[in-house]
Short mmCIF file of C-alpha atoms and ligand atoms in Angstrom, two decimals:
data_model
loop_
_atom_site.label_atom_id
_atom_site.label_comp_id
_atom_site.label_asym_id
_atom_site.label_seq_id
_atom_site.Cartn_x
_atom_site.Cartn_y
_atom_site.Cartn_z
CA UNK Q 1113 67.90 45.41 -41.43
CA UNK Q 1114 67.53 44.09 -37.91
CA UNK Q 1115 64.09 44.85 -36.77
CA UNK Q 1116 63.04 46.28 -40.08
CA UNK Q 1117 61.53 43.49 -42.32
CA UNK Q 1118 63.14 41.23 -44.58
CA UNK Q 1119 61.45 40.50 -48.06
CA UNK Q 1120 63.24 37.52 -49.52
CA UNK Q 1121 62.82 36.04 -53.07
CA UNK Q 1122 63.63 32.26 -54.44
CA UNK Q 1123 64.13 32.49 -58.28
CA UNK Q 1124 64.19 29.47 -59.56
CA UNK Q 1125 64.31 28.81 -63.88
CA UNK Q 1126 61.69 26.07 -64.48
CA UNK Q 1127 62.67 22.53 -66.14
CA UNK Q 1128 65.89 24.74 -67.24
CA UNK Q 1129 67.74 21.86 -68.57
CA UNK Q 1130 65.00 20.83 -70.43
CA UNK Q 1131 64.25 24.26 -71.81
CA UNK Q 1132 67.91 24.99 -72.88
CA UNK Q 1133 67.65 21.67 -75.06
CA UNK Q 1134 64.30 23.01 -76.76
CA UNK Q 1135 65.46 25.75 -77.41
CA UNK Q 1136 68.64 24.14 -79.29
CA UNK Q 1137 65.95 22.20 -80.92
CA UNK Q 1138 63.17 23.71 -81.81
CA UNK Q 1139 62.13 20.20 -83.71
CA UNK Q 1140 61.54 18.81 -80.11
CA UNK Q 1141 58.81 21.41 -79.18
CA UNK Q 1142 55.72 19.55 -77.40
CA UNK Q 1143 57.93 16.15 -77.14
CA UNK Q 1144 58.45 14.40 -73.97
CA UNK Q 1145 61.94 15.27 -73.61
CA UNK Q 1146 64.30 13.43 -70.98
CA UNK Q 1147 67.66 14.98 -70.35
CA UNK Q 1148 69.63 12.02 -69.10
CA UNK Q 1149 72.88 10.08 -69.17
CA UNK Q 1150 73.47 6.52 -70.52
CA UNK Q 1151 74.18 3.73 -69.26
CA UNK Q 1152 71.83 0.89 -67.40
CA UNK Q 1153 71.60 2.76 -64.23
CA UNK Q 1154 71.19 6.22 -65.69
CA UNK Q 1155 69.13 8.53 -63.84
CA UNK Q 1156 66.69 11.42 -65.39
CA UNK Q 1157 68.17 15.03 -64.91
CA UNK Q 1158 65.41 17.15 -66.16
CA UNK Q 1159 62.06 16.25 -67.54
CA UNK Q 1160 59.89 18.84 -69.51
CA UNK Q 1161 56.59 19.35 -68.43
CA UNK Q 1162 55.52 16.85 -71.31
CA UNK Q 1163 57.57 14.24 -70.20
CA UNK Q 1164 56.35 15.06 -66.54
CA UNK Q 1165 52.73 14.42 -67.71
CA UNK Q 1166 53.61 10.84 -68.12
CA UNK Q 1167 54.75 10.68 -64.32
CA UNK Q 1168 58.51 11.07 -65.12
CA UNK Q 1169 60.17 13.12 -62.60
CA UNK Q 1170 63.74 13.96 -61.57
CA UNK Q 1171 66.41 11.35 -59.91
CA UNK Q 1172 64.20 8.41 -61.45
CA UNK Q 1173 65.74 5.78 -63.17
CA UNK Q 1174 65.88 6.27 -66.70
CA UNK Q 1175 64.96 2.92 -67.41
CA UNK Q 1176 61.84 3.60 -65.25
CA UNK Q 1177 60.81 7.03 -67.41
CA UNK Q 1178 61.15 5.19 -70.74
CA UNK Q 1179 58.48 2.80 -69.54
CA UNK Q 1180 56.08 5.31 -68.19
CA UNK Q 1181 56.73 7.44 -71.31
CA UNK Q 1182 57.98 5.08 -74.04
CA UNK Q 1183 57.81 7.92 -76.88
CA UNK Q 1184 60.62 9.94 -74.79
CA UNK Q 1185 63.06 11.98 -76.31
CA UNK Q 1186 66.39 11.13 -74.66
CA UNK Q 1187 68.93 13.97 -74.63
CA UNK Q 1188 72.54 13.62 -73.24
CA UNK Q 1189 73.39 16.25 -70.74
CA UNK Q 1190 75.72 19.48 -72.07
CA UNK Q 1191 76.65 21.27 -68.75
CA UNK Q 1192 79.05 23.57 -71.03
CA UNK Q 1193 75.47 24.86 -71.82
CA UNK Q 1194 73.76 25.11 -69.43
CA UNK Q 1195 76.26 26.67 -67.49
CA UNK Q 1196 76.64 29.70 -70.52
CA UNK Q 1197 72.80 30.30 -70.30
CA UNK Q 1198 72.82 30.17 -66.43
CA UNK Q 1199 75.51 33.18 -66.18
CA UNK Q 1200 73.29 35.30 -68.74
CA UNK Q 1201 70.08 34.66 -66.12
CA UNK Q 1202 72.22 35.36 -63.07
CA UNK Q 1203 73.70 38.46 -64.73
CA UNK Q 1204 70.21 39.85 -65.31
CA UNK Q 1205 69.01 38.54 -61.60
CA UNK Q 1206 72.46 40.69 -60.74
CA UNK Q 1207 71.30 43.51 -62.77
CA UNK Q 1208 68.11 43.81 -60.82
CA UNK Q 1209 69.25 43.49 -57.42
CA UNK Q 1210 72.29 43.94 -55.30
CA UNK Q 1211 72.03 40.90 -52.48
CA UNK Q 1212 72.29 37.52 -54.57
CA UNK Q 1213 72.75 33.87 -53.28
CA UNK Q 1214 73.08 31.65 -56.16
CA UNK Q 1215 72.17 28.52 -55.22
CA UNK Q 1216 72.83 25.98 -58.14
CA UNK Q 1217 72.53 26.50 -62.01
CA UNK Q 1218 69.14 26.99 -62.27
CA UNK Q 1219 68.47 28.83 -58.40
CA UNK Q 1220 69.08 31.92 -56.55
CA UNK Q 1221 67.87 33.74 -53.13
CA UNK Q 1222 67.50 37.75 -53.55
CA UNK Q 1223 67.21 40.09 -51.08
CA UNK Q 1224 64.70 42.69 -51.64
CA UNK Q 1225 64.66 44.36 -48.46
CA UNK Q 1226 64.14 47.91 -49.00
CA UNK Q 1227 63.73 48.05 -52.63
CA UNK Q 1228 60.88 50.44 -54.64
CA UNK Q 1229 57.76 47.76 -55.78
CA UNK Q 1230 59.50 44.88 -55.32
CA UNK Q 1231 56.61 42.67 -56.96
CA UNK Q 1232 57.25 45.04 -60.23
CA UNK Q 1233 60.61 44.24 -60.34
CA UNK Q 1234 60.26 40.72 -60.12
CA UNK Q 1235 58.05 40.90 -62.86
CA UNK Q 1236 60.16 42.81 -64.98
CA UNK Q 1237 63.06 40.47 -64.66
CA UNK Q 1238 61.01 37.77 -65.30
CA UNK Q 1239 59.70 38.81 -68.36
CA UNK Q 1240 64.03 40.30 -69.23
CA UNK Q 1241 65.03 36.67 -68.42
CA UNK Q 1242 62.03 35.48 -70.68
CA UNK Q 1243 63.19 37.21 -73.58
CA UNK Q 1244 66.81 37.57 -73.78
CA UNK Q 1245 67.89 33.97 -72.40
CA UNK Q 1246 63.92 32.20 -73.33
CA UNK Q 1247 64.15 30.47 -69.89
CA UNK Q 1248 61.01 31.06 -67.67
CA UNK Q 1249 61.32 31.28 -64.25
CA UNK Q 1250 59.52 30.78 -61.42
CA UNK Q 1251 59.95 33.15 -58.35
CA UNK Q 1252 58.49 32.96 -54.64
CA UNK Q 1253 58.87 35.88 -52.36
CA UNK Q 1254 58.21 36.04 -48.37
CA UNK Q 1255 59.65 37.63 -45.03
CA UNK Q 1256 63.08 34.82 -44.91
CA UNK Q 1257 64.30 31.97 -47.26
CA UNK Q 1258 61.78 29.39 -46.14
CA UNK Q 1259 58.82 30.72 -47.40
CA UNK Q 1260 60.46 32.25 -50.62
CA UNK Q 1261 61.77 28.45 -51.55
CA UNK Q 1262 58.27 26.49 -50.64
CA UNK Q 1263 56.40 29.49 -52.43
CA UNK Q 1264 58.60 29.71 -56.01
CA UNK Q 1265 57.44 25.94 -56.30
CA UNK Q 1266 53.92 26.00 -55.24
CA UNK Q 1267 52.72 27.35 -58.46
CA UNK Q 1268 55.53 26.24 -61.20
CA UNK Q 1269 55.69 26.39 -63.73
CA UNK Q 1270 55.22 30.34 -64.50
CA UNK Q 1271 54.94 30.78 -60.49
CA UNK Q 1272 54.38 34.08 -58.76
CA UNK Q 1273 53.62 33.24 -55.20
CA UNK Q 1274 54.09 36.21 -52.42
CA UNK Q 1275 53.37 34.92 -48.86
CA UNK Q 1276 53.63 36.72 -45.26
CA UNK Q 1277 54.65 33.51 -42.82
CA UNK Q 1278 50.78 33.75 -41.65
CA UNK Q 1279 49.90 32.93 -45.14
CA UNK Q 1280 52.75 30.12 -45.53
CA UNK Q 1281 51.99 28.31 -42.49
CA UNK Q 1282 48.04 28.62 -43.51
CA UNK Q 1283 47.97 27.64 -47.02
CA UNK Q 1284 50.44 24.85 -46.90
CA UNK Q 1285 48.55 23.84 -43.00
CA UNK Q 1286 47.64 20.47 -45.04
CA UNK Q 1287 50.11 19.64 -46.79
CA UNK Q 1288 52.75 17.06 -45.58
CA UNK Q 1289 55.82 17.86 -43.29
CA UNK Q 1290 58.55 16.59 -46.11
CA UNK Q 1291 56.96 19.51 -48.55
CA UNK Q 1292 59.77 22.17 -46.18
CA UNK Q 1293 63.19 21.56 -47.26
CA UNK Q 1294 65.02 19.85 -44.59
CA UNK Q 1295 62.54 17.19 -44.04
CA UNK Q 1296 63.81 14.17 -45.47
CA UNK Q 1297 61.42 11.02 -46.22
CA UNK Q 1298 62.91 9.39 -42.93
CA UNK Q 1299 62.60 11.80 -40.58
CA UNK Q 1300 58.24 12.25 -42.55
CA UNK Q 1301 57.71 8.70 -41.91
CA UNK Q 1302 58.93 8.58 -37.68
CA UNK Q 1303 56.99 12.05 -37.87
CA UNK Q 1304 53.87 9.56 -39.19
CA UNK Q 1305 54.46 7.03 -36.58
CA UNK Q 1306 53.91 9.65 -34.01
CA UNK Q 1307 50.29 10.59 -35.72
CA UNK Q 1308 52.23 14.04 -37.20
CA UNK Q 1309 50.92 13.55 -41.05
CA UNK Q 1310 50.84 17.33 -42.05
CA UNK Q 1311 52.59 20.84 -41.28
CA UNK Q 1312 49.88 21.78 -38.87
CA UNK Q 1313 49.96 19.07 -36.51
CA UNK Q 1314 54.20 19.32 -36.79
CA UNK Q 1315 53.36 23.10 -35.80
CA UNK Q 1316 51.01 22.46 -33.03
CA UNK Q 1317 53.46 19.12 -31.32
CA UNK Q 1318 54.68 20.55 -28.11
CA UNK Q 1319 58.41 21.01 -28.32
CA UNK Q 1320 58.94 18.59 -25.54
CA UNK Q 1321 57.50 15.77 -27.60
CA UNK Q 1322 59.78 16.42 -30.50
CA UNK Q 1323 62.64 16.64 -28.62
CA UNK Q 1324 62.43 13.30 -26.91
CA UNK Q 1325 62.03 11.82 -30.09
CA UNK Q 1326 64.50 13.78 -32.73
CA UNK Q 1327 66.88 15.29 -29.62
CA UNK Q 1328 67.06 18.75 -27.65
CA UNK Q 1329 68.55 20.24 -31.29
CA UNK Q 1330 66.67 19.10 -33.97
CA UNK Q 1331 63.17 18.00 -32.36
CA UNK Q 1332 62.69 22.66 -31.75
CA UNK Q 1333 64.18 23.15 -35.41
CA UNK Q 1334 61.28 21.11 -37.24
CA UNK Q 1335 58.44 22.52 -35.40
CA UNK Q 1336 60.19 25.63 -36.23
CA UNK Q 1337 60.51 24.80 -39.64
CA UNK Q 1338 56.78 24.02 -39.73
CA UNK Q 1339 55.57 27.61 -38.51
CA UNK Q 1340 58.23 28.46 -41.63
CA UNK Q 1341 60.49 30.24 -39.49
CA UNK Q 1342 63.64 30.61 -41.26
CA UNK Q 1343 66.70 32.45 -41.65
CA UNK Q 1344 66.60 35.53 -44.18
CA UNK Q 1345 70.40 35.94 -44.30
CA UNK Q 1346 71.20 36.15 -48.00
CA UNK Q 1347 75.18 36.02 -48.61
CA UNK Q 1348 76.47 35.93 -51.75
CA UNK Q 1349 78.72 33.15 -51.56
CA UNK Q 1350 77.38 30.15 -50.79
CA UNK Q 1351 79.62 28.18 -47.63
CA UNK Q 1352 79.81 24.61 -48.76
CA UNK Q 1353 79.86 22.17 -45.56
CA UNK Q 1354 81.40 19.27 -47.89
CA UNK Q 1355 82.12 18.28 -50.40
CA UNK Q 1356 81.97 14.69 -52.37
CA UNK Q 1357 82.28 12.57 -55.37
CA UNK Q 1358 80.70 9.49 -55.98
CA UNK Q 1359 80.00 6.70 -58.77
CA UNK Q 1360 77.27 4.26 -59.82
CA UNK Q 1361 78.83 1.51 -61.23
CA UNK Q 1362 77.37 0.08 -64.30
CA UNK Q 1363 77.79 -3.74 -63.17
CA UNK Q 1364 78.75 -4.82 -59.32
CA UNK Q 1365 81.73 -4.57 -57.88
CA UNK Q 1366 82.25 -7.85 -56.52
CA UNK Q 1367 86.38 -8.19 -55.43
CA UNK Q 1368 87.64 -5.81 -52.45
CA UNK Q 1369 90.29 -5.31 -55.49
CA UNK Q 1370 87.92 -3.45 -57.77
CA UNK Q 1371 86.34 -1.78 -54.90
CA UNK Q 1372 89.61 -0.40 -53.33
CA UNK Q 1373 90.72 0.84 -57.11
CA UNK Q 1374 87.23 2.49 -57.51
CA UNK Q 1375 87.04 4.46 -54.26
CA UNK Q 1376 91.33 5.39 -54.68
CA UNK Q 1377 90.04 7.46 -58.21
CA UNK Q 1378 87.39 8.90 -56.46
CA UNK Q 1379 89.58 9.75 -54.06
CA UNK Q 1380 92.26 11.38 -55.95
CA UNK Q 1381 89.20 13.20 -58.11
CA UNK Q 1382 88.08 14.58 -54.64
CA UNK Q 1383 91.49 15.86 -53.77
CA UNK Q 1384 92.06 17.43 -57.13
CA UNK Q 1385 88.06 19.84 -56.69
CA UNK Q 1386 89.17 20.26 -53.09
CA UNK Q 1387 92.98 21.77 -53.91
CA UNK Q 1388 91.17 23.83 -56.88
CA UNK Q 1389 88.63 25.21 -54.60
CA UNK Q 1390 91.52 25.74 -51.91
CA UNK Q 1391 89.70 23.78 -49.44
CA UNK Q 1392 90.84 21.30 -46.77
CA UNK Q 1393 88.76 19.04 -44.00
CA UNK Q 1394 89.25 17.03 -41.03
CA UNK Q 1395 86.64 14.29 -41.81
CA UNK Q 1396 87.08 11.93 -44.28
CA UNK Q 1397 83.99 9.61 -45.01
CA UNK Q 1398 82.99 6.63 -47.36
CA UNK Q 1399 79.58 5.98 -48.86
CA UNK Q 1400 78.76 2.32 -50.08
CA UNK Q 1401 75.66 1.35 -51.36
CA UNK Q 1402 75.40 -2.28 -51.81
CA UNK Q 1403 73.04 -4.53 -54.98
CA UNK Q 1404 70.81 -4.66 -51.99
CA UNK Q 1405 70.27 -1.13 -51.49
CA UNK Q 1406 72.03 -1.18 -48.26
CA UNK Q 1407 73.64 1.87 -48.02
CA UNK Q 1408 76.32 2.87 -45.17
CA UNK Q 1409 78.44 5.63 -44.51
CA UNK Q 1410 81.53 5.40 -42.43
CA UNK Q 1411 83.87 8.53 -41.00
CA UNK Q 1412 87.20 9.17 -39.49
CA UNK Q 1413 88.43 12.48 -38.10
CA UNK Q 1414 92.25 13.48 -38.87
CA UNK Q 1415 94.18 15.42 -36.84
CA UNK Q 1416 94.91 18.08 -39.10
CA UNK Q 1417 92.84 19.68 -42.27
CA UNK Q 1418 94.32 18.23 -45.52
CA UNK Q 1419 93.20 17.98 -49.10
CA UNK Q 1420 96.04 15.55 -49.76
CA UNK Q 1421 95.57 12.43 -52.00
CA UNK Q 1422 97.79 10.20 -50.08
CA UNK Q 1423 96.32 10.90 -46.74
CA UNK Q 1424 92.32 11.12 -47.98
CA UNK Q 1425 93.16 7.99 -50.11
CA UNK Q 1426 94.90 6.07 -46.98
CA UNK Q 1427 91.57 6.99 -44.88
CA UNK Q 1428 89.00 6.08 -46.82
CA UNK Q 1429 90.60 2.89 -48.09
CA UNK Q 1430 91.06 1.97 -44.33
CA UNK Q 1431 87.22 2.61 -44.18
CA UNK Q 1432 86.48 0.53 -46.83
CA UNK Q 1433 88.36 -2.59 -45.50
CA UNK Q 1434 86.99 -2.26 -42.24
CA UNK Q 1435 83.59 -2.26 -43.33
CA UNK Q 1436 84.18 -5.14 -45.80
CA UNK Q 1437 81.36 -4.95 -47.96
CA UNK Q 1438 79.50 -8.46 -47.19
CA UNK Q 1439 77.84 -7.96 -51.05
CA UNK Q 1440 78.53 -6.82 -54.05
CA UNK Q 1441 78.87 -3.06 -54.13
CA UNK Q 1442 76.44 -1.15 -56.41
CA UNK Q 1443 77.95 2.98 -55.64
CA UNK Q 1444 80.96 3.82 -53.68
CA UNK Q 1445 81.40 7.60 -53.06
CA UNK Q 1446 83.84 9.54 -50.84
CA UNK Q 1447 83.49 13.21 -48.89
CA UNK Q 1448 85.29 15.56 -47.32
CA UNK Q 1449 83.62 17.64 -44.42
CA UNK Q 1450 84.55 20.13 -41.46
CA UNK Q 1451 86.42 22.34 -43.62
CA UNK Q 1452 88.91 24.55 -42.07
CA UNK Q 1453 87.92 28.15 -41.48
CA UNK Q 1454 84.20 27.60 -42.03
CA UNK Q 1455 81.19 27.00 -40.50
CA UNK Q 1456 77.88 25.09 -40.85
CA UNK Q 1457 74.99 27.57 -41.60
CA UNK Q 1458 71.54 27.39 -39.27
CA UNK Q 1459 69.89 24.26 -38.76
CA UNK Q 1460 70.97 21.20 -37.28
CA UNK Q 1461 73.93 19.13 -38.25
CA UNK Q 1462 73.69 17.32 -41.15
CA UNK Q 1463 73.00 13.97 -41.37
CA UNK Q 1464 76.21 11.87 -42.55
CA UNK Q 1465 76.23 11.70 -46.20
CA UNK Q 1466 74.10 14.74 -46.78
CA UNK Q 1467 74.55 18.69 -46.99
CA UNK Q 1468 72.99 21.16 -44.85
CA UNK Q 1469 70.02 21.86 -46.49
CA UNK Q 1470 71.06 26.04 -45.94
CA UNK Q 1471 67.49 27.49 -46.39
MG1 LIG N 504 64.60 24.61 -61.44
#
């Protein structure tokens, strides 16, 4: 609909993990319930919004939430579940609309360019997701994906934000540059060294300034990202720049030994998603995250796209010993990128270690 204009929706099922385990167990209802692993380094999946009243949040420490909430419910996570309710939702987000991206279990992009009261519709799957799967969802809707992500989570749970970019840019003006997607917390704090502390000032920095400080390539794409100017491309599947495994270790890795063995499983694990997925790569990289918190990532290029264990194995344990890790090693993980036969969506290039944040 070039020219035309775009109207883009982020769905996005609140707490959903959380919610799915309620409704298994209806004897947890207003509990502070934690869906997490075990384990001394266990991190929190999903919190529900009880839980979240005590401060306990997603990616903490679990040993972190069970202080600021003692009285937590702890649930193991059952992804067999989660996964069975998730394909009801996204059947009845497919019933409703043509143009889906699903982004994750609990996530989607829809295009609603074109269709008859779009704002009714969204409320009517809402409310058919409400009652035939009892997950609520959240949904934001604006001209690309941008403004559709930022507004599904401005007013969650229950959400129902519709912005024009005017509105985006003025009612999030404020708030700080790391609320857009694609701002990570290093690239908010050099932004606060410069004096740039919300979305307006990122919005009103020449793009001169940004560029001598973040480069010709990305220093444009955050001011742009700022004035929430986005892509609106929705496309069904979903191109996956890498892809990685990686493993917390419950106690230290101290001997090169137990490291090497540790990052050769992950390495076979990665082969074994890549050849199911039919994917190969030309960049191999290692991830090692020391009991210091250090954390380093190393890469090597091959000459030719593989996905085979000997080869990603050989690479990454070469890595590994080159490096030498001068402490004991806390996380080792291993990726795969530049995958043959596709390319990276808009925005700059990833950082090492991270996806391409596609929105
Ligand atoms: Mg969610």
């Amino acid at each position: 609909m070039i020219g035309g204009s775009r109207l883009i929706a982020h769905l996005d099922l609140d707490a959903f993990y959380a919610t799915v385990e309620l409704q298994r167990r209806p004897e947890l209802k207003g509990l502070p319930v934690v869906v997490s692993g075990s384990g001394p380094r266990a991190v929190v999946t999903t919190a529900s919004y009880e839980a979240r009243k005590f401060g306990v949040g997603s990616a903490m420490p679990t040993s972190r939430a069970l202080r600021l909430c003692p009285d937590a419910v702890l649930v193991p996570p059952d992804f067999e579940a989660y996964r069975a309710v998730s394909r009801k939702v996204m059947d009845l987000v497919r019933g409703t609309v043509d143009l889906v991206e699903v982004l994750g279990l609990d996530e989607a992009y829809l295009d609603l360019s074109g269709m008859h009261s779009p704002k009714a519709a969204m409320r009517r799957l809402i409310h058919q997701i409400r009652t035939q799967t009892g997950m609520q969802a959240s949904v934001g809707i604006g001209p690309n994906k941008l403004v559709a992500k930022v507004a599904s989570d401005a007013e969650k749970p229950a959400g129902f934000v519709l912005l024009t970019q005017a509105e985006a840019c003025a009612r999030f003006a404020g708030h700080p540059p790391s609320l857009v997607p694609g701002i990570g917390d290093k690239t908010a704090e050099k932004l606060e060294r410069l004096g740039i502390r919300t979305l307006a000032e990122l919005a009103a920095t020449p793009d001169d300034l940004l560029a001598s400080q973040f480069g010709e390539r990305q220093g444009p794409w955050l001011r742009s990202r700022a004035r929430f100017e986005a892509s609106s491309h929705v496309t069904p599947v979903r191109v996956a720049v890498s892809e990685s495994r990686e493993s917390t270790f419950d106690v230290d890795l101290a001997s090169i030994e137990e490291q090497e063995a540790a990052l050769a499983r992950l390495a076979e694990k990665l082969c074994a998603g890549l050849a199911k997925h039919e994917r190969t790569g030309r960049t191999i990289a290692i991830k090692v995250r020391l009991d210091d918190w250090t954390t380093i990532t190393r890469a090597r290029t091959v000459p030719a796209a593989t996905n085979e264990v000997d080869v990603v194995r050989r690479v990454a344990l070469e890595l590994l010993r080159e490096y030498a890790p001068p402490r004991p090693v806390r996380l080792l993980g291993v990726r795969m990128g530049s995958f043959a036969g596709e390319t990276e969506a808009d925005g700059p290039a990833a950082p090492a270690g991270q996806l391409a944040l596609e929105v």
